[in-house]
XYZ file of C-alpha atoms in Angstrom:
686
model
C 29.352 230.019 109.984
C 32.725 228.173 110.002
C 33.844 226.401 107.125
C 31.183 227.737 104.609
C 32.252 226.463 101.557
C 33.669 222.927 100.356
C 37.531 223.900 100.145
C 37.059 225.561 103.539
C 36.270 221.968 104.388
C 38.750 220.469 102.672
C 41.206 222.138 104.748
C 39.446 221.923 107.981
C 39.513 217.853 107.150
C 43.119 218.055 106.485
C 43.515 219.705 110.613
C 41.473 217.231 111.941
C 43.831 214.630 110.600
C 46.586 216.472 112.062
C 45.249 216.679 114.897
C 44.267 213.045 114.981
C 48.076 212.498 113.981
C 49.180 214.392 117.134
C 46.613 211.733 119.647
C 48.014 208.763 117.838
C 52.191 210.321 118.088
C 50.889 210.724 122.382
C 49.305 207.448 122.075
C 52.389 205.258 120.398
C 54.659 207.320 123.378
C 52.377 205.963 125.558
C 52.041 202.583 124.495
C 56.154 202.444 124.611
C 56.203 203.863 128.014
C 53.990 201.689 129.613
C 55.411 198.704 127.916
C 58.771 200.037 129.178
C 57.711 200.503 133.096
C 55.844 197.214 132.540
C 59.293 195.492 131.942
C 61.376 197.301 134.063
C 58.680 196.494 137.538
C 59.268 192.737 136.185
C 62.764 192.973 135.719
C 62.735 194.686 139.848
C 60.493 191.711 141.094
C 62.766 189.083 139.391
C 65.669 190.609 141.231
C 64.417 190.905 144.480
C 61.992 188.308 144.929
C 63.600 186.387 147.482
C 63.330 189.978 149.349
C 59.752 190.115 148.948
C 57.204 189.219 151.783
C 53.453 188.344 151.070
C 52.458 191.960 150.736
C 55.198 193.484 148.754
C 53.951 190.680 146.896
C 50.255 191.388 146.619
C 51.560 195.426 145.045
C 53.857 194.565 142.958
C 51.227 192.433 141.618
C 48.863 194.734 141.349
C 51.372 196.687 139.964
C 51.709 195.448 137.075
C 47.985 194.480 136.070
C 47.299 198.004 136.281
C 49.925 199.007 133.446
C 48.739 196.062 131.531
C 45.375 197.063 132.401
C 46.562 200.713 131.031
C 48.564 199.548 127.830
C 45.718 197.527 126.644
C 43.329 200.747 127.383
C 45.794 202.330 124.524
C 46.529 200.574 122.435
C 42.390 200.059 122.019
C 42.557 204.036 121.567
C 45.209 203.839 119.052
C 43.543 201.516 117.032
C 40.458 203.496 117.400
C 42.650 206.694 116.589
C 44.267 205.240 113.138
C 40.529 204.190 111.922
C 39.371 207.578 112.551
C 41.896 209.149 110.850
C 40.767 207.769 107.589
C 37.601 208.737 107.841
C 36.996 211.418 110.916
C 33.365 212.344 110.400
C 30.836 211.046 107.928
C 28.101 214.026 108.993
C 27.640 217.668 110.330
C 24.764 219.707 111.581
C 25.128 223.492 112.905
C 22.694 223.626 116.536
C 21.677 226.324 117.859
C 20.193 225.578 121.332
C 17.668 228.690 122.867
C 20.548 229.676 125.077
C 22.800 230.459 122.760
C 23.784 233.558 121.304
C 25.492 231.823 117.564
C 25.076 227.900 116.217
C 28.335 225.570 117.119
C 29.205 223.044 114.309
C 28.659 219.405 115.152
C 30.523 217.106 113.296
C 29.586 213.870 114.428
C 31.879 210.364 113.209
C 31.842 206.691 114.033
C 34.204 207.801 117.471
C 34.137 210.838 120.077
C 37.663 212.436 119.317
C 38.009 214.779 121.992
C 40.967 217.711 121.389
C 42.799 218.216 125.157
C 44.249 221.491 123.289
C 41.263 222.945 122.195
C 39.325 220.996 125.388
C 36.867 220.142 123.127
C 35.072 217.706 121.243
C 36.763 217.931 117.216
C 34.467 214.928 116.580
C 31.131 213.995 118.262
C 30.283 209.972 118.670
C 27.300 209.219 116.375
C 25.379 207.534 119.602
C 26.149 211.161 121.635
C 22.550 212.286 122.851
C 23.813 215.688 120.434
C 23.797 213.364 117.718
C 20.342 211.942 117.122
C 19.459 215.477 115.706
C 21.353 214.695 112.857
C 19.137 211.374 111.824
C 16.048 212.601 113.472
C 15.733 216.631 112.339
C 16.123 218.258 108.588
C 16.226 222.415 109.054
C 14.383 224.329 111.643
C 13.736 223.260 115.148
C 15.327 220.724 116.245
C 15.581 219.127 120.348
C 17.648 216.446 121.836
C 17.023 214.601 125.335
C 19.677 214.185 127.910
C 20.072 212.467 130.917
C 19.490 216.161 133.114
C 16.758 217.007 130.605
C 15.604 218.139 126.869
C 17.667 221.006 124.824
C 15.403 222.992 122.145
C 16.682 225.128 119.432
C 17.025 224.844 116.158
C 19.343 223.357 113.075
C 20.513 226.123 110.389
C 22.865 224.048 108.700
C 23.029 220.161 107.639
C 25.551 218.263 105.788
C 26.825 215.075 104.927
C 30.465 213.621 103.642
C 32.302 210.266 102.521
C 35.705 210.572 103.898
C 37.849 207.398 102.204
C 41.289 206.836 103.525
C 41.952 210.396 105.098
C 40.644 211.876 101.274
C 36.570 213.323 101.271
C 35.483 212.108 97.957
C 32.315 214.565 98.129
C 30.113 216.816 100.480
C 26.385 216.883 100.049
C 24.029 219.811 101.613
C 20.531 219.421 102.106
C 18.071 221.124 103.854
C 15.301 217.980 103.129
C 16.297 214.612 103.161
C 20.471 214.149 103.623
C 20.548 210.611 103.222
C 18.655 209.672 100.068
C 21.275 210.469 98.034
C 24.479 209.193 99.953
C 21.744 205.745 100.557
C 22.080 205.547 96.839
C 25.374 205.867 96.164
C 26.065 203.602 99.145
C 23.918 200.612 97.741
C 24.814 201.066 94.039
C 28.329 200.169 95.043
C 29.337 196.414 96.122
C 29.086 193.959 98.958
C 31.695 193.961 101.197
C 33.328 191.016 102.489
C 31.486 191.460 106.150
C 27.866 193.407 106.912
C 28.979 196.799 107.264
C 27.956 199.819 109.273
C 25.485 202.260 109.056
C 25.771 204.844 111.164
C 25.994 207.727 108.139
C 23.182 206.706 106.356
C 20.324 205.643 109.208
C 17.142 206.273 108.605
C 14.172 208.374 110.971
C 12.683 204.798 112.428
C 15.483 203.341 112.668
C 17.359 205.572 114.705
C 14.397 205.156 116.980
C 14.200 201.848 117.146
C 18.338 201.539 118.073
C 17.929 204.061 120.917
C 15.062 203.151 122.291
C 16.015 202.646 126.185
C 12.711 201.826 127.508
C 11.656 198.053 125.872
C 12.683 195.680 127.781
C 11.771 193.068 125.059
C 12.167 195.173 121.515
C 10.840 192.705 118.293
C 11.610 193.982 114.901
C 9.487 192.490 112.191
C 11.446 193.805 108.862
C 11.361 192.785 105.273
C 14.214 190.792 103.730
C 16.453 193.665 103.069
C 15.329 196.203 105.537
C 18.312 196.231 107.257
C 17.143 195.058 110.660
C 20.056 192.978 111.425
C 22.199 195.938 111.195
C 19.819 198.102 112.823
C 19.577 195.629 115.884
C 23.796 195.562 116.180
C 23.612 198.844 116.084
C 21.412 199.039 118.536
C 23.692 196.498 120.663
C 26.636 199.474 120.053
C 24.200 201.959 120.892
C 23.260 200.355 124.410
C 27.091 199.563 125.455
C 27.540 203.215 124.509
C 24.688 204.252 126.448
C 25.431 202.416 129.864
C 28.821 201.470 129.290
C 28.812 201.800 133.512
C 27.106 198.552 133.574
C 27.135 196.170 130.458
C 29.934 195.301 128.769
C 30.493 193.534 125.520
C 30.875 190.143 127.080
C 27.802 190.752 128.821
C 25.871 190.671 125.792
C 25.129 187.600 123.532
C 23.457 186.870 120.155
C 21.711 183.695 119.322
C 23.081 183.588 115.483
C 21.130 181.005 112.831
C 25.109 179.372 111.900
C 28.718 179.996 112.233
C 28.740 181.718 108.852
C 26.241 184.258 109.800
C 28.195 184.727 112.936
C 31.353 185.371 110.704
C 29.621 187.972 108.398
C 28.030 189.692 111.361
C 31.291 190.258 113.394
C 32.732 193.322 111.654
C 30.129 195.693 112.733
C 30.759 196.163 116.556
C 34.445 196.568 116.087
C 33.843 199.621 113.610
C 31.718 201.110 116.071
C 34.286 201.471 118.590
C 32.945 198.051 120.701
C 35.018 194.646 121.047
C 33.660 191.605 119.684
C 29.861 190.105 121.342
C 29.972 186.282 122.369
C 27.265 184.383 119.924
C 26.104 181.084 120.441
C 23.468 178.744 118.119
C 19.797 177.685 118.935
C 21.508 173.761 118.747
C 24.238 174.617 121.149
C 22.543 176.508 123.402
C 19.840 173.042 123.167
C 23.313 171.252 124.070
C 24.035 173.267 127.398
C 20.869 173.584 128.729
C 20.478 169.398 128.565
C 24.309 168.986 129.900
C 25.160 167.600 126.664
C 23.636 163.825 127.411
C 20.655 163.590 124.644
C 21.412 163.235 121.289
C 18.791 165.235 118.855
C 18.299 166.162 115.083
C 20.042 169.506 114.647
C 18.106 172.399 112.823
C 19.271 172.171 109.434
C 18.609 168.438 109.668
C 14.924 169.117 110.217
C 15.271 171.701 107.546
C 16.431 169.097 105.238
C 14.033 166.371 105.510
C 11.223 168.676 105.280
C 12.573 169.527 102.133
C 13.812 166.689 100.645
C 11.308 163.547 102.470
C 8.237 165.906 103.505
C 6.459 162.656 105.362
C 3.274 163.595 106.076
C 3.280 162.355 109.857
C 6.327 163.954 110.286
C 5.104 167.228 109.017
C 1.984 166.523 111.519
C 4.606 165.868 114.511
C 6.836 168.940 113.567
C 3.095 171.295 113.087
C 1.650 170.173 116.351
C 4.541 170.769 118.251
C 5.148 174.737 116.955
C 2.107 176.218 118.104
C 1.124 178.073 121.895
C -1.492 175.074 122.261
C 1.633 172.792 122.802
C 2.585 174.980 125.215
C -0.710 175.125 127.200
C -1.180 171.023 127.164
C 2.475 171.022 128.572
C 1.593 173.685 131.452
C -1.911 172.041 131.769
C 0.098 168.816 132.480
C 2.822 170.076 134.486
C -1.102 171.193 136.935
C -1.641 167.206 136.959
C 1.739 166.225 137.883
C 1.611 168.683 140.921
C -2.071 167.314 141.824
C -1.394 163.444 140.830
C 2.446 163.303 142.223
C 1.962 162.480 145.295
C 2.075 159.195 146.421
C 0.139 158.438 150.236
C 3.135 157.329 152.670
C 2.649 157.262 156.442
C 5.579 159.516 157.787
C 5.874 158.973 161.980
C 9.523 159.985 163.254
C 10.582 160.478 167.077
C 7.332 159.587 167.913
C 5.394 162.082 165.383
C 3.179 161.170 162.337
C 3.714 164.499 159.695
C 0.064 164.957 158.338
C -0.308 164.385 154.945
C -1.822 167.237 154.045
C 0.621 169.612 155.565
C 2.965 167.896 153.180
C 1.226 168.715 150.013
C 0.843 172.123 151.642
C 4.394 172.932 151.934
C 4.988 170.931 148.683
C 2.371 174.130 146.560
C 3.726 176.710 148.717
C 7.015 176.591 146.262
C 4.760 176.172 143.233
C 7.457 178.609 141.922
C 10.105 176.561 142.171
C 10.386 173.618 140.055
C 9.231 170.688 141.226
C 12.541 168.248 141.929
C 13.808 171.636 143.832
C 11.014 171.795 146.181
C 11.841 168.748 147.532
C 14.805 169.695 150.261
C 12.626 172.813 151.127
C 9.706 170.239 152.200
C 11.921 168.356 153.777
C 13.054 171.199 155.779
C 9.959 172.077 156.689
C 9.051 168.529 157.797
C 11.846 168.347 160.089
C 11.158 172.135 161.079
C 7.117 170.658 162.048
C 8.582 167.150 164.068
C 11.347 169.584 165.848
C 8.211 171.692 167.187
C 6.056 168.605 167.776
C 8.353 166.564 170.002
C 10.078 169.563 171.905
C 13.075 168.251 170.908
C 16.472 168.006 168.435
C 16.276 165.170 165.937
C 18.863 162.825 165.756
C 21.169 162.070 162.344
C 19.183 159.001 161.617
C 16.313 160.437 162.310
C 17.125 163.265 160.003
C 18.527 160.643 157.258
C 14.819 159.225 157.389
C 13.507 162.186 156.955
C 15.645 163.231 153.767
C 14.993 159.195 152.702
C 10.664 159.157 153.129
C 9.716 162.890 151.670
C 11.190 162.038 148.295
C 9.085 158.822 148.052
C 5.995 160.536 148.903
C 6.665 162.583 145.600
C 7.153 160.497 142.443
C 10.001 162.283 141.261
C 10.624 161.058 137.337
C 13.151 162.536 134.966
C 13.130 165.041 132.313
C 12.182 162.225 129.721
C 10.440 159.913 131.606
C 7.862 162.765 132.017
C 8.038 163.867 128.530
C 7.181 160.760 127.106
C 4.372 160.225 129.556
C 3.072 163.613 128.729
C 2.417 161.909 125.223
C -0.102 158.928 127.029
C -1.455 162.162 129.489
C -2.705 163.760 125.752
C -4.035 160.355 123.788
C -1.683 161.194 121.438
C 1.517 158.721 121.638
C 2.130 158.993 117.668
C 3.362 162.414 118.522
C 6.629 161.439 120.094
C 8.656 159.840 117.782
C 12.809 158.445 118.408
C 15.009 158.556 115.781
C 17.390 155.727 114.970
C 19.947 155.594 118.421
C 18.330 157.635 120.280
C 17.879 160.550 119.032
C 14.748 163.226 119.724
C 13.626 164.674 116.321
C 14.493 168.414 116.754
C 10.755 169.237 116.983
C 11.161 167.581 120.479
C 13.990 168.920 121.732
C 13.484 172.332 123.255
C 9.957 170.946 124.722
C 12.352 168.014 126.650
C 14.397 171.476 127.542
C 11.027 173.202 128.898
C 10.190 169.865 130.508
C 13.220 169.529 132.730
C 12.543 173.210 133.324
C 10.120 172.652 135.075
C 10.690 169.537 136.339
C 14.421 170.073 138.089
C 15.519 173.839 136.828
C 18.204 174.653 134.778
C 21.465 177.317 135.853
C 20.280 180.228 133.923
C 22.294 182.687 131.989
C 22.011 185.633 135.051
C 25.413 186.915 133.377
C 24.065 188.265 130.135
C 22.257 191.714 129.965
C 21.563 191.601 126.950
C 20.203 188.714 124.554
C 19.991 189.063 120.549
C 17.778 186.577 118.414
C 17.843 186.482 114.936
C 15.950 185.214 112.148
C 13.062 184.852 115.366
C 10.236 183.192 112.987
C 12.365 180.096 112.804
C 11.951 179.402 116.515
C 8.286 177.954 118.087
C 6.537 179.050 121.055
C 8.107 176.765 123.130
C 11.486 177.902 122.237
C 11.042 181.150 123.103
C 9.204 180.184 126.368
C 12.576 178.529 127.323
C 14.143 181.563 125.823
C 12.185 183.242 128.576
C 13.793 181.384 131.886
C 17.158 180.978 130.601
C 17.489 184.694 129.886
C 15.938 187.294 132.022
C 17.777 189.786 130.806
C 16.455 192.466 127.927
C 16.101 190.973 124.633
C 16.401 192.142 120.349
C 14.315 190.080 118.689
C 14.035 190.452 114.366
C 13.414 188.142 111.769
C 10.798 188.495 108.895
C 8.059 185.359 108.730
C 8.575 185.206 105.455
C 11.506 184.017 105.248
C 10.838 181.047 107.235
C 12.797 178.457 106.683
C 9.941 175.574 108.419
C 6.761 176.890 107.066
C 5.345 174.261 109.713
C 6.284 175.872 112.819
C 6.977 179.260 111.893
C 6.502 182.295 114.673
C 5.307 185.684 113.349
C 5.586 188.716 115.048
C 2.562 189.346 117.236
C 3.624 185.510 118.076
C 6.492 186.071 119.833
C 4.404 189.336 121.714
C 2.554 186.432 123.127
C 5.382 185.134 125.203
C 6.808 188.710 125.590
C 4.038 191.205 126.487
C 5.881 193.647 127.958
C 7.788 193.668 124.285
C 7.122 196.420 122.217
C 6.669 195.526 118.046
C 8.505 197.361 115.223
C 7.595 196.831 111.629
C 10.065 197.583 109.157
C 8.798 197.597 105.594
C 11.458 199.355 104.062
C 13.733 197.237 101.924
C 17.065 198.845 101.001
C 19.899 195.998 99.625
C 17.928 195.014 96.073
C 16.969 196.767 92.833
C 13.538 197.735 92.410
C 13.344 194.989 89.347
C 14.659 192.576 91.382
C 11.909 193.393 94.775
C 9.268 193.808 92.554
C 10.171 190.145 90.902
C 10.464 188.635 94.797
C 7.107 190.011 96.239
C 5.521 188.433 92.737
C 7.080 185.129 94.173
C 6.067 185.604 97.470
C 3.536 188.793 97.916
C 4.637 191.116 100.815
C 2.335 192.899 102.537
C 3.502 196.506 102.805
C 6.908 196.127 101.387
C 8.040 199.667 100.200
C 11.282 199.250 97.927
C 14.124 201.811 97.499
C 13.995 203.289 94.004
C 17.299 201.797 92.901
C 16.958 200.588 89.532
C 19.299 198.391 87.851
C 18.599 195.007 85.034
C 15.845 193.018 85.598
C 16.491 189.579 86.580
C 16.642 186.957 83.982
C 15.102 183.111 83.745
C 17.018 180.666 81.569
C 15.996 177.400 80.844
C 17.773 174.776 78.958
C 17.372 171.282 77.310
C 19.762 169.236 79.187
C 21.915 169.824 82.737
C 25.016 170.247 80.908
C 23.785 173.514 79.551
C 22.873 174.602 82.558
C 26.191 174.098 84.114
C 28.128 175.797 81.532
C 26.553 178.616 82.052
C 26.706 178.854 84.898
C 30.598 178.524 85.470
C 29.947 181.631 82.103
C 28.689 183.640 85.302
C 30.933 182.975 86.745
C 33.920 183.945 84.703
C 31.701 187.229 84.398
C 31.475 187.727 87.578
C 35.024 187.533 88.511
C 36.008 189.912 85.163
C 33.093 192.337 86.777
C 35.259 193.343 89.826
C 32.051 192.897 92.059
C 33.230 191.339 95.157
C 30.716 188.747 95.855
C 28.200 185.837 94.093
C 26.354 183.607 95.755
C 24.831 180.424 93.720
C 21.811 179.705 96.039
C 20.114 175.451 95.836
C 16.815 175.331 97.321
C 18.888 172.045 99.487
C 21.948 171.465 100.766
C 22.599 168.269 98.330
C 21.839 169.848 95.278
C 24.650 172.625 95.973
C 26.958 169.724 96.729
C 26.801 168.053 93.781
C 26.084 171.552 91.513
C 29.736 171.751 93.585
C 31.632 168.411 92.079
C 30.148 169.428 88.783
C 31.164 172.695 87.936
C 34.499 171.934 89.323
C 36.064 175.309 90.201
C 38.477 176.011 92.454
C 37.433 179.578 93.302
C 33.882 178.742 94.025
C 33.402 178.139 97.755
C 31.236 175.972 98.796
C 29.295 176.332 102.594
C 27.996 173.798 104.494
C 26.671 173.222 108.190
C 30.022 172.478 109.360
C 31.791 176.011 107.632
C 32.575 178.918 109.927
C 33.828 181.931 107.651
C 32.000 183.816 105.067
C 34.519 184.830 102.022
C 33.776 186.919 99.244
C 33.900 185.776 95.725
C 32.083 182.903 94.496
C 29.561 181.283 97.234
C 27.281 178.056 96.563
C 25.334 177.371 99.421
C 21.320 176.131 100.137
C 18.707 178.693 100.726
C 19.046 178.005 104.024
C 22.985 178.654 104.873
C 22.229 181.517 102.332
C 20.182 183.326 104.804
C 20.820 187.422 106.119
C 23.499 186.841 103.472
C 23.431 189.449 100.951
C 25.711 189.459 97.460
C 26.055 191.914 94.170
C 24.719 189.436 92.033
C 22.476 185.890 92.789
C 22.398 183.102 90.235
C 19.488 180.481 91.520
C 19.928 177.242 89.222
C 17.343 174.339 89.126
C 14.350 176.328 89.058
C 12.351 174.163 87.705
C 8.495 172.840 88.876
C 9.961 169.712 89.915
C 11.786 171.365 92.105
C 10.104 174.577 93.508
C 6.292 173.508 93.746
C 5.417 173.429 97.921
C 4.794 176.612 100.430
C 8.013 175.483 101.380
C 9.559 175.480 98.081
C 8.186 178.700 97.504
C 10.096 180.401 101.151
C 13.146 179.047 100.270
C 12.981 180.592 96.576
C 11.562 184.385 98.015
C 15.332 183.797 100.864
C 17.206 183.223 97.770
C 15.711 186.142 94.796
C 16.039 188.807 98.258
C 20.045 187.606 98.988
C 20.861 189.700 95.389
C 21.821 192.848 95.419
C 22.335 194.634 91.751
C 22.066 190.817 89.764
C 19.812 188.159 89.910
C 19.736 184.826 87.296
C 17.794 182.203 88.019
C 17.884 178.993 85.447
C 16.564 175.457 85.078
C 15.822 172.374 82.870
C 12.920 171.901 81.067
C 9.143 173.473 82.538
C 9.880 176.040 84.803
C 8.697 176.598 88.269
C 5.307 178.342 88.025
C 6.561 180.482 91.046
C 7.937 183.192 88.374
C 6.508 185.147 85.190
C 9.259 183.520 82.478
C 11.158 185.600 80.523
C 13.234 182.953 78.563
C 16.377 183.777 77.120
């Protein structure tokens, strides 16, 4: 066995770092050489440009581009090696295939390191086929799948390491479950400034999701703190590795809930050796699909309205447009339009009368095409019919008459007019209300886009080869119907029905399966983020069937009641001071609404508190003050929930906001309020 003892392992780490150092020096020299060559080539071209013909100029430009690309790749490799030098690997398995005479020590890290001197891999990328055994098997029989088939054998040794800044902090050797102790160590630490990679602690069930190559649509329903977003991002990293010849980072799109969350997760893929991936909010997608021509209420504004001014008629409109039945009604309406939009107009050109049934038949023959886009096709069919019947070519004026008359046969209205008429057709005109300034209610945005797709079509996002949709529970069936038509690529869709910020329009994983019947559903019940005490406290507020909290203990959540608002604010100030001195990295003060967050920010009057708003674009460590809506997906060492009174938290929507706030906490949770505390919490007044 190579490196049998921990001391041997430490010596081996030093040797690996030395080899990485040699590789770093080589790439450094290569970067300088390419830069010098590029500079010399540009100087030569500048000096001889008057004598270069077109072919010489093209060749020179190609040479410059080649060198620039080589330089970019070398710089990227140097950056990779610099990270590798700080932490070359985190795991090891000694695997002996059935065809081998002895086991091979396989070290596993975030990226592959091939040593040209030894002519072999010293470190294997965690996404490599052989590395899958580290996650899937303990000691004993094991196998892994390669493009050429299954390799079977046995694992004789399994170790896990923590290497930070080039120093081995610990080594664990186990024949049972190597991940549990390391996982506990990692989770007991303070939260990082941004989401971190979990490659060293991926669990077996998570690994199956990450490496699933077959599912055209992967639907992940995960409880709060189950790591579903991390899993989805690692799945993207795996896809970029597995299909690196056909998919690049620029070919992937993340639909994220807001810019702060997008910034919070922005570190994961670069840490895994991949480029940053484009992201877009659902509201931005809507603006693009509506050609930036129709103002509308944002999703954040809708949630705020439901929390602050839950008018029954408004709630009814939101609920009505958030069901599968609503999508089915829209589809029935378009069948009705197909059958009733034709106006009988006699079309006679070149002495030929075009039969009405012929025009209708040709219109319906293009039923897979948006209704407006069928008209040019029908025009061409009619022209061909007239040419055949008249036995001559048509003049320009005759063709122009066909182009004029055929569209008049069909009542082709705008998407907005058709959508508005839909409510008259179903006998529910009360379900459509414009806001001041001709602004659409958010619940109408994607139904209107769906009508636009059916009538006019849209420019689909064909360049996107994988779509990642986070917070799936916040999107309605009609939104998924739009996504299905706008993005024809593979999809990873994830969320938690318990964390819906709009219970009147939430989608469960089973609902999404109806829209994407080819999808594969995975449910994740194990929660890693919070201590057992916090998990149990949150589950008492909103029961989570099947939840399996990790056995990591901490202090019990506190519920503090105050006699007046000043005392509550003073207590929160004291908690902020204690946090700053604690050595923890992040504290979240989470209010039910944005208005409450704004007011508390003013009352606190502290410069070291960062207020998040819908306009925020970055996540910073320290003390964050936010609404429950904007806190989704984030995690903090410590969380404080102010104003947890019965008057503030009493509805079903309030319950979900409270649950979201509680489940952001990793180590400590405190709830405060003045007067009667919410009946949703088990009071433990101090």
